mmCIF file of N, CA and C in Angstrom:
data_model
loop_
_atom_site.group_PDB
_atom_site.id
_atom_site.type_symbol
_atom_site.label_atom_id
_atom_site.label_comp_id
_atom_site.label_asym_id
_atom_site.label_seq_id
_atom_site.Cartn_x
_atom_site.Cartn_y
_atom_site.Cartn_z
ATOM 1 N N UNK A 1 0.850 -1.178 0.000
ATOM 2 C CA UNK A 1 0.000 0.000 0.000
ATOM 3 C C UNK A 1 0.895 1.240 0.000
ATOM 4 N N UNK A 2 0.600 2.168 -0.890
ATOM 5 C CA UNK A 2 1.386 3.389 -0.997
ATOM 6 C C UNK A 2 0.825 4.434 -0.044
ATOM 7 N N UNK A 3 1.700 5.019 0.760
ATOM 8 C CA UNK A 3 1.259 6.046 1.702
ATOM 9 C C UNK A 3 1.373 7.425 1.081
ATOM 10 N N UNK A 4 0.424 8.248 1.414
ATOM 11 C CA UNK A 4 0.429 9.638 0.964
ATOM 12 C C UNK A 4 1.498 10.398 1.757
ATOM 13 N N UNK A 5 2.279 11.272 1.115
ATOM 14 C CA UNK A 5 3.277 12.034 1.875
ATOM 15 C C UNK A 5 2.609 12.901 2.943
ATOM 16 N N UNK A 6 3.262 13.000 4.090
ATOM 17 C CA UNK A 6 2.694 13.758 5.201
ATOM 18 C C UNK A 6 2.710 15.260 4.953
ATOM 19 N N UNK A 7 3.736 15.737 4.272
ATOM 20 C CA UNK A 7 3.876 17.170 4.067
ATOM 21 C C UNK A 7 4.101 17.474 2.594
ATOM 22 N N UNK A 8 3.592 18.599 2.165
ATOM 23 C CA UNK A 8 3.856 19.094 0.818
ATOM 24 C C UNK A 8 4.818 20.267 0.974
ATOM 25 N N UNK A 9 6.100 20.013 0.798
ATOM 26 C CA UNK A 9 7.135 21.019 1.034
ATOM 27 C C UNK A 9 7.341 21.840 -0.230
ATOM 28 N N UNK A 10 7.303 23.152 -0.090
ATOM 29 C CA UNK A 10 7.548 24.054 -1.211
ATOM 30 C C UNK A 10 8.811 24.858 -0.894
ATOM 31 N N UNK A 11 9.795 24.742 -1.773
ATOM 32 C CA UNK A 11 11.032 25.495 -1.591
ATOM 33 C C UNK A 11 10.789 26.949 -1.952
ATOM 34 N N UNK A 12 11.283 27.842 -1.115
ATOM 35 C CA UNK A 12 11.131 29.276 -1.347
ATOM 36 C C UNK A 12 12.505 29.912 -1.470
ATOM 37 N N UNK A 13 12.581 30.971 -2.258
ATOM 38 C CA UNK A 13 13.821 31.737 -2.342
ATOM 39 C C UNK A 13 13.546 33.153 -1.832
ATOM 40 N N UNK A 14 14.561 33.987 -1.832
ATOM 41 C CA UNK A 14 14.426 35.337 -1.277
ATOM 42 C C UNK A 14 13.400 36.180 -2.029
ATOM 43 N N UNK A 15 13.103 35.856 -3.280
ATOM 44 C CA UNK A 15 12.137 36.631 -4.068
ATOM 45 C C UNK A 15 10.685 36.280 -3.749
ATOM 46 N N UNK A 16 10.469 35.250 -2.937
ATOM 47 C CA UNK A 16 9.115 34.824 -2.592
ATOM 48 C C UNK A 16 8.540 35.557 -1.378
ATOM 49 N N UNK A 17 9.285 36.479 -0.784
ATOM 50 C CA UNK A 17 8.836 37.205 0.396
ATOM 51 C C UNK A 17 8.583 38.663 0.020
ATOM 52 N N UNK A 18 7.405 39.172 0.391
ATOM 53 C CA UNK A 18 6.986 40.508 -0.023
ATOM 54 C C UNK A 18 6.804 41.433 1.166
ATOM 55 N N UNK A 19 6.984 42.720 0.910
ATOM 56 C CA UNK A 19 6.814 43.765 1.913
ATOM 57 C C UNK A 19 5.362 44.232 1.891
ATOM 58 N N UNK A 20 4.642 44.005 2.980
ATOM 59 C CA UNK A 20 3.225 44.345 3.057
ATOM 60 C C UNK A 20 2.977 45.701 3.717
ATOM 61 N N UNK A 21 4.004 46.510 3.925
ATOM 62 C CA UNK A 21 3.846 47.797 4.596
ATOM 63 C C UNK A 21 2.875 48.704 3.855
ATOM 64 N N UNK A 22 3.071 48.887 2.548
ATOM 65 C CA UNK A 22 2.167 49.738 1.767
ATOM 66 C C UNK A 22 0.763 49.158 1.717
ATOM 67 N N UNK A 23 0.679 47.845 1.663
ATOM 68 C CA UNK A 23 -0.621 47.178 1.578
ATOM 69 C C UNK A 23 -1.443 47.423 2.842
ATOM 70 N N UNK A 24 -0.820 47.285 4.012
ATOM 71 C CA UNK A 24 -1.567 47.466 5.257
ATOM 72 C C UNK A 24 -1.985 48.913 5.460
ATOM 73 N N UNK A 25 -1.178 49.864 5.014
ATOM 74 C CA UNK A 25 -1.587 51.265 5.156
ATOM 75 C C UNK A 25 -2.717 51.601 4.188
ATOM 76 N N UNK A 26 -2.818 50.859 3.093
ATOM 77 C CA UNK A 26 -3.874 51.110 2.108
ATOM 78 C C UNK A 26 -5.219 50.535 2.551
ATOM 79 N N UNK A 27 -5.217 49.333 3.121
ATOM 80 C CA UNK A 27 -6.494 48.682 3.403
ATOM 81 C C UNK A 27 -7.184 49.220 4.643
ATOM 82 N N UNK A 28 -6.480 49.902 5.515
ATOM 83 C CA UNK A 28 -7.120 50.455 6.697
ATOM 84 C C UNK A 28 -6.674 49.750 7.960
ATOM 85 N N UNK A 29 -7.198 50.234 9.087
ATOM 86 C CA UNK A 29 -6.737 49.696 10.354
ATOM 87 C C UNK A 29 -7.871 49.275 11.288
ATOM 88 N N UNK A 30 -9.096 49.217 10.810
ATOM 89 C CA UNK A 30 -10.205 48.793 11.656
ATOM 90 C C UNK A 30 -10.404 47.291 11.512
ATOM 91 N N UNK A 31 -9.920 46.544 12.496
ATOM 92 C CA UNK A 31 -10.105 45.100 12.489
ATOM 93 C C UNK A 31 -10.925 44.637 13.686
ATOM 94 N N UNK A 32 -11.451 45.569 14.485
ATOM 95 C CA UNK A 32 -12.077 45.163 15.742
ATOM 96 C C UNK A 32 -13.529 45.572 15.903
ATOM 97 N N UNK A 33 -14.046 46.491 15.094
ATOM 98 C CA UNK A 33 -15.420 46.960 15.263
ATOM 99 C C UNK A 33 -16.208 46.678 13.993
ATOM 100 N N UNK A 34 -17.339 45.980 14.151
ATOM 101 C CA UNK A 34 -18.136 45.662 12.966
ATOM 102 C C UNK A 34 -19.100 46.799 12.643
ATOM 103 N N UNK A 35 -19.906 46.621 11.602
ATOM 104 C CA UNK A 35 -20.815 47.678 11.150
ATOM 105 C C UNK A 35 -21.935 47.947 12.148
ATOM 106 N N UNK A 36 -22.157 47.030 13.084
ATOM 107 C CA UNK A 36 -23.178 47.222 14.118
ATOM 108 C C UNK A 36 -22.600 47.835 15.385
ATOM 109 N N UNK A 37 -21.308 48.162 15.377
ATOM 110 C CA UNK A 37 -20.659 48.788 16.522
ATOM 111 C C UNK A 37 -20.175 47.809 17.576
ATOM 112 N N UNK A 38 -20.237 46.518 17.311
ATOM 113 C CA UNK A 38 -19.793 45.510 18.270
ATOM 114 C C UNK A 38 -18.284 45.316 18.169
ATOM 115 N N UNK A 39 -17.635 45.150 19.327
ATOM 116 C CA UNK A 39 -16.200 44.863 19.360
ATOM 117 C C UNK A 39 -15.995 43.377 19.084
ATOM 118 N N UNK A 40 -15.046 43.073 18.232
ATOM 119 C CA UNK A 40 -14.776 41.696 17.835
ATOM 120 C C UNK A 40 -13.308 41.380 18.112
ATOM 121 N N UNK A 41 -13.059 40.214 18.686
ATOM 122 C CA UNK A 41 -11.691 39.716 18.846
ATOM 123 C C UNK A 41 -11.414 38.775 17.680
ATOM 124 N N UNK A 42 -10.317 39.006 17.002
ATOM 125 C CA UNK A 42 -10.017 38.236 15.794
ATOM 126 C C UNK A 42 -9.932 36.737 16.088
ATOM 127 N N UNK A 43 -9.510 36.371 17.291
ATOM 128 C CA UNK A 43 -9.406 34.952 17.645
ATOM 129 C C UNK A 43 -10.767 34.272 17.726
ATOM 130 N N UNK A 44 -11.836 35.042 17.902
ATOM 131 C CA UNK A 44 -13.180 34.467 18.007
ATOM 132 C C UNK A 44 -13.789 34.137 16.649
ATOM 133 N N UNK A 45 -13.213 34.644 15.575
ATOM 134 C CA UNK A 45 -13.785 34.448 14.238
ATOM 135 C C UNK A 45 -13.584 32.998 13.803
ATOM 136 N N UNK A 46 -14.689 32.358 13.407
ATOM 137 C CA UNK A 46 -14.646 30.959 12.953
ATOM 138 C C UNK A 46 -14.648 30.865 11.431
ATOM 139 N N UNK A 47 -15.420 31.728 10.764
ATOM 140 C CA UNK A 47 -15.525 31.717 9.305
ATOM 141 C C UNK A 47 -15.225 33.119 8.798
ATOM 142 N N UNK A 48 -14.332 33.215 7.844
ATOM 143 C CA UNK A 48 -13.948 34.499 7.265
ATOM 144 C C UNK A 48 -14.244 34.447 5.774
ATOM 145 N N UNK A 49 -14.956 35.448 5.282
ATOM 146 C CA UNK A 49 -15.345 35.476 3.866
ATOM 147 C C UNK A 49 -14.804 36.758 3.238
ATOM 148 N N UNK A 50 -13.942 36.600 2.248
ATOM 149 C CA UNK A 50 -13.379 37.732 1.517
ATOM 150 C C UNK A 50 -13.982 37.744 0.122
ATOM 151 N N UNK A 51 -14.358 38.925 -0.348
ATOM 152 C CA UNK A 51 -14.959 39.063 -1.667
ATOM 153 C C UNK A 51 -14.020 39.867 -2.549
ATOM 154 N N UNK A 52 -13.799 39.388 -3.756
ATOM 155 C CA UNK A 52 -12.821 40.000 -4.660
ATOM 156 C C UNK A 52 -13.140 41.457 -4.973
ATOM 157 N N UNK A 53 -14.404 41.795 -5.176
ATOM 158 C CA UNK A 53 -14.747 43.166 -5.569
ATOM 159 C C UNK A 53 -15.018 44.080 -4.374
ATOM 160 N N UNK A 54 -14.854 43.587 -3.152
ATOM 161 C CA UNK A 54 -15.016 44.427 -1.961
ATOM 162 C C UNK A 54 -13.745 44.334 -1.124
ATOM 163 N N UNK A 55 -12.730 45.080 -1.537
ATOM 164 C CA UNK A 55 -11.437 44.986 -0.864
ATOM 165 C C UNK A 55 -11.370 45.803 0.415
ATOM 166 N N UNK A 56 -12.406 46.579 0.708
ATOM 167 C CA UNK A 56 -12.384 47.417 1.905
ATOM 168 C C UNK A 56 -13.142 46.796 3.067
ATOM 169 N N UNK A 57 -13.562 45.552 2.956
ATOM 170 C CA UNK A 57 -14.359 44.919 4.015
ATOM 171 C C UNK A 57 -14.230 43.405 3.940
ATOM 172 N N UNK A 58 -14.601 42.767 5.035
ATOM 173 C CA UNK A 58 -14.724 41.313 5.027
ATOM 174 C C UNK A 58 -15.892 40.911 5.903
ATOM 175 N N UNK A 59 -16.442 39.749 5.597
ATOM 176 C CA UNK A 59 -17.565 39.201 6.348
ATOM 177 C C UNK A 59 -17.049 38.068 7.223
ATOM 178 N N UNK A 60 -17.718 37.840 8.342
ATOM 179 C CA UNK A 60 -17.256 36.819 9.266
ATOM 180 C C UNK A 60 -18.425 36.244 10.059
ATOM 181 N N UNK A 61 -18.162 35.108 10.680
ATOM 182 C CA UNK A 61 -19.076 34.500 11.642
ATOM 183 C C UNK A 61 -18.245 34.079 12.845
ATOM 184 N N UNK A 62 -18.795 34.266 14.041
ATOM 185 C CA UNK A 62 -18.097 33.835 15.246
ATOM 186 C C UNK A 62 -18.584 32.459 15.705
ATOM 187 N N UNK A 63 -19.592 31.930 15.027
ATOM 188 C CA UNK A 63 -20.106 30.601 15.335
ATOM 189 C C UNK A 63 -20.502 29.917 14.032
ATOM 190 N N UNK A 64 -20.334 28.626 13.995
ATOM 191 C CA UNK A 64 -20.744 27.869 12.810
ATOM 192 C C UNK A 64 -22.263 27.819 12.680
ATOM 193 N N UNK A 65 -22.959 28.115 13.767
ATOM 194 C CA UNK A 65 -24.418 28.041 13.771
ATOM 195 C C UNK A 65 -25.081 29.373 13.434
ATOM 196 N N UNK A 66 -24.307 30.458 13.306
ATOM 197 C CA UNK A 66 -24.884 31.754 12.930
ATOM 198 C C UNK A 66 -25.474 31.665 11.530
ATOM 199 N N UNK A 67 -26.623 32.295 11.354
ATOM 200 C CA UNK A 67 -27.283 32.293 10.045
ATOM 201 C C UNK A 67 -26.614 33.273 9.078
ATOM 202 N N UNK A 68 -26.447 34.520 9.518
ATOM 203 C CA UNK A 68 -25.959 35.578 8.626
ATOM 204 C C UNK A 68 -24.531 35.979 8.999
ATOM 205 N N UNK A 69 -23.816 36.431 7.981
ATOM 206 C CA UNK A 69 -22.480 36.970 8.202
ATOM 207 C C UNK A 69 -22.589 38.381 8.765
ATOM 208 N N UNK A 70 -21.607 38.775 9.567
ATOM 209 C CA UNK A 70 -21.472 40.164 10.001
ATOM 210 C C UNK A 70 -20.304 40.753 9.223
ATOM 211 N N UNK A 71 -20.235 42.082 9.158
ATOM 212 C CA UNK A 71 -19.251 42.742 8.303
ATOM 213 C C UNK A 71 -18.369 43.683 9.108
ATOM 214 N N UNK A 72 -17.096 43.696 8.762
ATOM 215 C CA UNK A 72 -16.154 44.693 9.280
ATOM 216 C C UNK A 72 -15.651 45.488 8.087
ATOM 217 N N UNK A 73 -15.830 46.818 8.149
ATOM 218 C CA UNK A 73 -15.307 47.717 7.122
ATOM 219 C C UNK A 73 -13.932 48.162 7.605
ATOM 220 N N UNK A 74 -12.913 47.899 6.801
ATOM 221 C CA UNK A 74 -11.537 48.148 7.223
ATOM 222 C C UNK A 74 -11.195 49.623 7.317
ATOM 223 N N UNK A 75 -11.707 50.425 6.402
ATOM 224 C CA UNK A 75 -11.450 51.868 6.436
ATOM 225 C C UNK A 75 -12.688 52.570 6.936
ATOM 226 N N UNK A 76 -12.563 53.247 8.047
ATOM 227 C CA UNK A 76 -13.683 54.007 8.584
ATOM 228 C C UNK A 76 -13.635 55.396 7.961
ATOM 229 N N UNK A 77 -14.736 55.850 7.341
ATOM 230 C CA UNK A 77 -14.716 57.178 6.722
ATOM 231 C C UNK A 77 -14.513 58.267 7.776
ATOM 232 N N UNK A 78 -13.724 59.259 7.415
ATOM 233 C CA UNK A 78 -13.508 60.385 8.324
ATOM 234 C C UNK A 78 -13.985 61.659 7.647
ATOM 235 N N UNK A 79 -13.950 62.733 8.394
ATOM 236 C CA UNK A 79 -14.402 64.012 7.842
ATOM 237 C C UNK A 79 -13.368 64.633 6.910
ATOM 238 N N UNK A 80 -12.150 64.155 6.990
ATOM 239 C CA UNK A 80 -11.093 64.713 6.136
ATOM 240 C C UNK A 80 -11.379 64.375 4.680
ATOM 241 N N UNK A 81 -10.976 65.274 3.783
ATOM 242 C CA UNK A 81 -11.193 65.035 2.354
ATOM 243 C C UNK A 81 -10.260 63.935 1.875
ATOM 244 N N UNK A 82 -10.774 63.105 1.028
ATOM 245 C CA UNK A 82 -9.990 62.014 0.455
ATOM 246 C C UNK A 82 -9.273 62.496 -0.800
ATOM 247 N N UNK A 83 -8.064 62.002 -0.987
ATOM 248 C CA UNK A 83 -7.347 62.336 -2.216
ATOM 249 C C UNK A 83 -7.913 61.497 -3.355
ATOM 250 N N UNK A 84 -7.620 61.891 -4.573
ATOM 251 C CA UNK A 84 -8.164 61.163 -5.723
ATOM 252 C C UNK A 84 -7.613 59.743 -5.784
ATOM 253 N N UNK A 85 -6.390 59.536 -5.291
ATOM 254 C CA UNK A 85 -5.836 58.179 -5.318
ATOM 255 C C UNK A 85 -6.571 57.272 -4.343
ATOM 256 N N UNK A 86 -7.076 57.820 -3.236
ATOM 257 C CA UNK A 86 -7.828 57.007 -2.287
ATOM 258 C C UNK A 86 -9.221 56.698 -2.799
ATOM 259 N N UNK A 87 -9.751 57.566 -3.651
ATOM 260 C CA UNK A 87 -11.085 57.322 -4.190
ATOM 261 C C UNK A 87 -11.072 56.136 -5.140
ATOM 262 N N UNK A 88 -9.958 55.969 -5.847
ATOM 263 C CA UNK A 88 -9.835 54.811 -6.727
ATOM 264 C C UNK A 88 -9.573 53.589 -5.864
ATOM 265 N N UNK A 89 -10.223 52.513 -6.180
ATOM 266 C CA UNK A 89 -10.090 51.310 -5.373
ATOM 267 C C UNK A 89 -8.967 50.444 -5.936
ATOM 268 N N UNK A 90 -7.731 50.851 -5.731
ATOM 269 C CA UNK A 90 -6.597 50.119 -6.253
ATOM 270 C C UNK A 90 -5.872 49.427 -5.102
ATOM 271 N N UNK A 91 -5.107 48.425 -5.432
ATOM 272 C CA UNK A 91 -4.249 47.786 -4.449
ATOM 273 C C UNK A 91 -2.809 48.092 -4.820
ATOM 274 N N UNK A 92 -1.972 48.422 -3.855
ATOM 275 C CA UNK A 92 -0.580 48.737 -4.170
ATOM 276 C C UNK A 92 0.160 47.500 -4.670
ATOM 277 N N UNK A 93 1.193 47.736 -5.448
ATOM 278 C CA UNK A 93 2.018 46.644 -5.958
ATOM 279 C C UNK A 93 2.975 46.226 -4.849
ATOM 280 N N UNK A 94 2.999 44.942 -4.556
ATOM 281 C CA UNK A 94 3.873 44.437 -3.502
ATOM 282 C C UNK A 94 5.299 44.348 -4.018
ATOM 283 N N UNK A 95 6.233 44.836 -3.206
ATOM 284 C CA UNK A 95 7.647 44.801 -3.565
ATOM 285 C C UNK A 95 8.322 43.681 -2.775
ATOM 286 N N UNK A 96 9.337 43.051 -3.357
ATOM 287 C CA UNK A 96 10.052 42.021 -2.596
ATOM 288 C C UNK A 96 10.770 42.632 -1.395
ATOM 289 N N UNK A 97 10.824 41.889 -0.297
ATOM 290 C CA UNK A 97 11.523 42.361 0.897
ATOM 291 C C UNK A 97 13.031 42.320 0.666
ATOM 292 N N UNK A 98 13.503 41.281 0.003
ATOM 293 C CA UNK A 98 14.936 41.098 -0.215
ATOM 294 C C UNK A 98 15.255 41.193 -1.704
ATOM 295 N N UNK A 99 16.313 41.914 -2.036
ATOM 296 C CA UNK A 99 16.741 42.005 -3.431
ATOM 297 C C UNK A 99 17.850 40.998 -3.743
ATOM 298 N N UNK A 100 18.467 40.453 -2.708
ATOM 299 C CA UNK A 100 19.502 39.431 -2.882
ATOM 300 C C UNK A 100 19.358 38.419 -1.745
ATOM 301 N N UNK A 101 19.930 37.243 -1.894
ATOM 302 C CA UNK A 101 19.833 36.257 -0.817
ATOM 303 C C UNK A 101 20.403 36.800 0.487
ATOM 304 N N UNK A 102 19.790 36.421 1.587
ATOM 305 C CA UNK A 102 20.167 36.971 2.894
ATOM 306 C C UNK A 102 21.542 36.520 3.356
ATOM 307 N N UNK A 103 21.884 35.275 3.100
ATOM 308 C CA UNK A 103 23.177 34.771 3.537
ATOM 309 C C UNK A 103 23.176 34.427 5.019
ATOM 310 N N UNK A 104 24.326 33.962 5.486
ATOM 311 C CA UNK A 104 24.476 33.622 6.900
ATOM 312 C C UNK A 104 25.766 34.248 7.409
ATOM 313 N N UNK A 105 25.945 34.239 8.712
ATOM 314 C CA UNK A 105 27.142 34.819 9.322
ATOM 315 C C UNK A 105 28.382 34.018 8.901
ATOM 316 N N UNK A 106 29.516 34.710 8.793
ATOM 317 C CA UNK A 106 30.756 34.069 8.350
ATOM 318 C C UNK A 106 31.160 32.940 9.292
ATOM 319 N N UNK A 107 31.013 33.154 10.587
ATOM 320 C CA UNK A 107 31.393 32.130 11.565
ATOM 321 C C UNK A 107 30.550 30.863 11.370
ATOM 322 N N UNK A 108 29.259 31.035 11.141
ATOM 323 C CA UNK A 108 28.376 29.885 10.930
ATOM 324 C C UNK A 108 28.748 29.148 9.644
ATOM 325 N N UNK A 109 29.072 29.912 8.600
ATOM 326 C CA UNK A 109 29.458 29.296 7.327
ATOM 327 C C UNK A 109 30.745 28.498 7.487
ATOM 328 N N UNK A 110 31.715 29.054 8.230
ATOM 329 C CA UNK A 110 32.975 28.345 8.463
ATOM 330 C C UNK A 110 32.735 27.032 9.204
ATOM 331 N N UNK A 111 31.835 27.061 10.191
ATOM 332 C CA UNK A 111 31.514 25.840 10.940
ATOM 333 C C UNK A 111 30.857 24.799 10.035
ATOM 334 N N UNK A 112 29.986 25.245 9.141
ATOM 335 C CA UNK A 112 29.351 24.311 8.206
ATOM 336 C C UNK A 112 30.374 23.712 7.249
ATOM 337 N N UNK A 113 31.319 24.514 6.787
ATOM 338 C CA UNK A 113 32.332 24.019 5.855
ATOM 339 C C UNK A 113 33.243 22.987 6.535
ATOM 340 N N UNK A 114 33.443 23.120 7.854
ATOM 341 C CA UNK A 114 34.235 22.126 8.586
ATOM 342 C C UNK A 114 33.546 20.761 8.572
ATOM 343 N N UNK A 115 32.216 20.765 8.473
ATOM 344 C CA UNK A 115 31.478 19.498 8.436
ATOM 345 C C UNK A 115 31.761 18.726 7.152
ATOM 346 N N UNK A 116 32.166 19.421 6.103
ATOM 347 C CA UNK A 116 32.568 18.735 4.864
ATOM 348 C C UNK A 116 33.921 18.055 5.050
ATOM 349 N N UNK A 117 34.841 18.742 5.757
ATOM 350 C CA UNK A 117 36.159 18.163 6.016
ATOM 351 C C UNK A 117 36.043 16.900 6.860
ATOM 352 N N UNK A 118 35.090 16.898 7.795
ATOM 353 C CA UNK A 118 34.890 15.738 8.673
ATOM 354 C C UNK A 118 34.021 14.665 8.018
ATOM 355 N N UNK A 119 33.574 14.933 6.771
ATOM 356 C CA UNK A 119 32.739 13.999 5.998
ATOM 357 C C UNK A 119 31.378 13.747 6.655
ATOM 358 N N UNK A 120 30.882 14.724 7.406
ATOM 359 C CA UNK A 120 29.549 14.608 8.012
ATOM 360 C C UNK A 120 28.488 14.972 6.986
ATOM 361 N N UNK A 121 28.764 16.015 6.179
ATOM 362 C CA UNK A 121 27.868 16.400 5.081
ATOM 363 C C UNK A 121 28.510 15.921 3.783
ATOM 364 N N UNK A 122 27.761 15.217 2.926
ATOM 365 C CA UNK A 122 28.335 14.739 1.655
ATOM 366 C C UNK A 122 28.787 15.896 0.760
ATOM 367 N N UNK A 123 29.857 15.672 0.006
ATOM 368 C CA UNK A 123 30.419 16.700 -0.876
ATOM 369 C C UNK A 123 29.457 17.121 -1.976
ATOM 370 N N UNK A 124 28.449 16.332 -2.249
ATOM 371 C CA UNK A 124 27.463 16.689 -3.277
ATOM 372 C C UNK A 124 26.742 17.994 -2.933
ATOM 373 N N UNK A 125 26.687 18.324 -1.656
ATOM 374 C CA UNK A 125 25.985 19.534 -1.216
ATOM 375 C C UNK A 125 26.910 20.737 -1.035
ATOM 376 N N UNK A 126 28.190 20.573 -1.318
ATOM 377 C CA UNK A 126 29.163 21.635 -1.043
ATOM 378 C C UNK A 126 28.865 22.922 -1.809
ATOM 379 N N UNK A 127 28.485 22.827 -3.072
ATOM 380 C CA UNK A 127 28.242 24.049 -3.855
ATOM 381 C C UNK A 127 27.092 24.865 -3.253
ATOM 382 N N UNK A 128 26.089 24.188 -2.721
ATOM 383 C CA UNK A 128 24.982 24.903 -2.076
ATOM 384 C C UNK A 128 25.487 25.693 -0.871
ATOM 385 N N UNK A 129 26.274 25.039 -0.011
ATOM 386 C CA UNK A 129 26.754 25.691 1.205
ATOM 387 C C UNK A 129 27.782 26.776 0.908
ATOM 388 N N UNK A 130 28.560 26.620 -0.158
ATOM 389 C CA UNK A 130 29.526 27.657 -0.522
ATOM 390 C C UNK A 130 28.823 28.932 -0.982
ATOM 391 N N UNK A 131 27.634 28.806 -1.534
ATOM 392 C CA UNK A 131 26.898 29.972 -2.033
ATOM 393 C C UNK A 131 26.025 30.640 -0.977
ATOM 394 N N UNK A 132 26.068 30.162 0.241
ATOM 395 C CA UNK A 132 25.271 30.804 1.303
ATOM 396 C C UNK A 132 25.851 32.138 1.692
#
């Protein structure tokens, strides 16, 4: 009998990590008060529903037995005038956090290279460790 693998491992490189700073400032900061004025703890949410054409809000349920979803609007309107860029419902372009591989400390790399001399790590992996 063939067993299913326990984990689906995906290798990531430095280009797979993005900076969400601009994104979080764009979407707003209200994550705790719903449209009915109730305070919500994010840990209590059981079902979260995101809609593609409504990027300024999300729907949720705190119980699997609730009939209707409740809504949290992420940006609370203020009296200040909105700029034209805020009126457009755009999402900022995510930039990579790292432009080059992070690398490791020289001392750690030297210790790893000693493991090749002691034949603890096979030489087949040496090029990978040399490029860290």
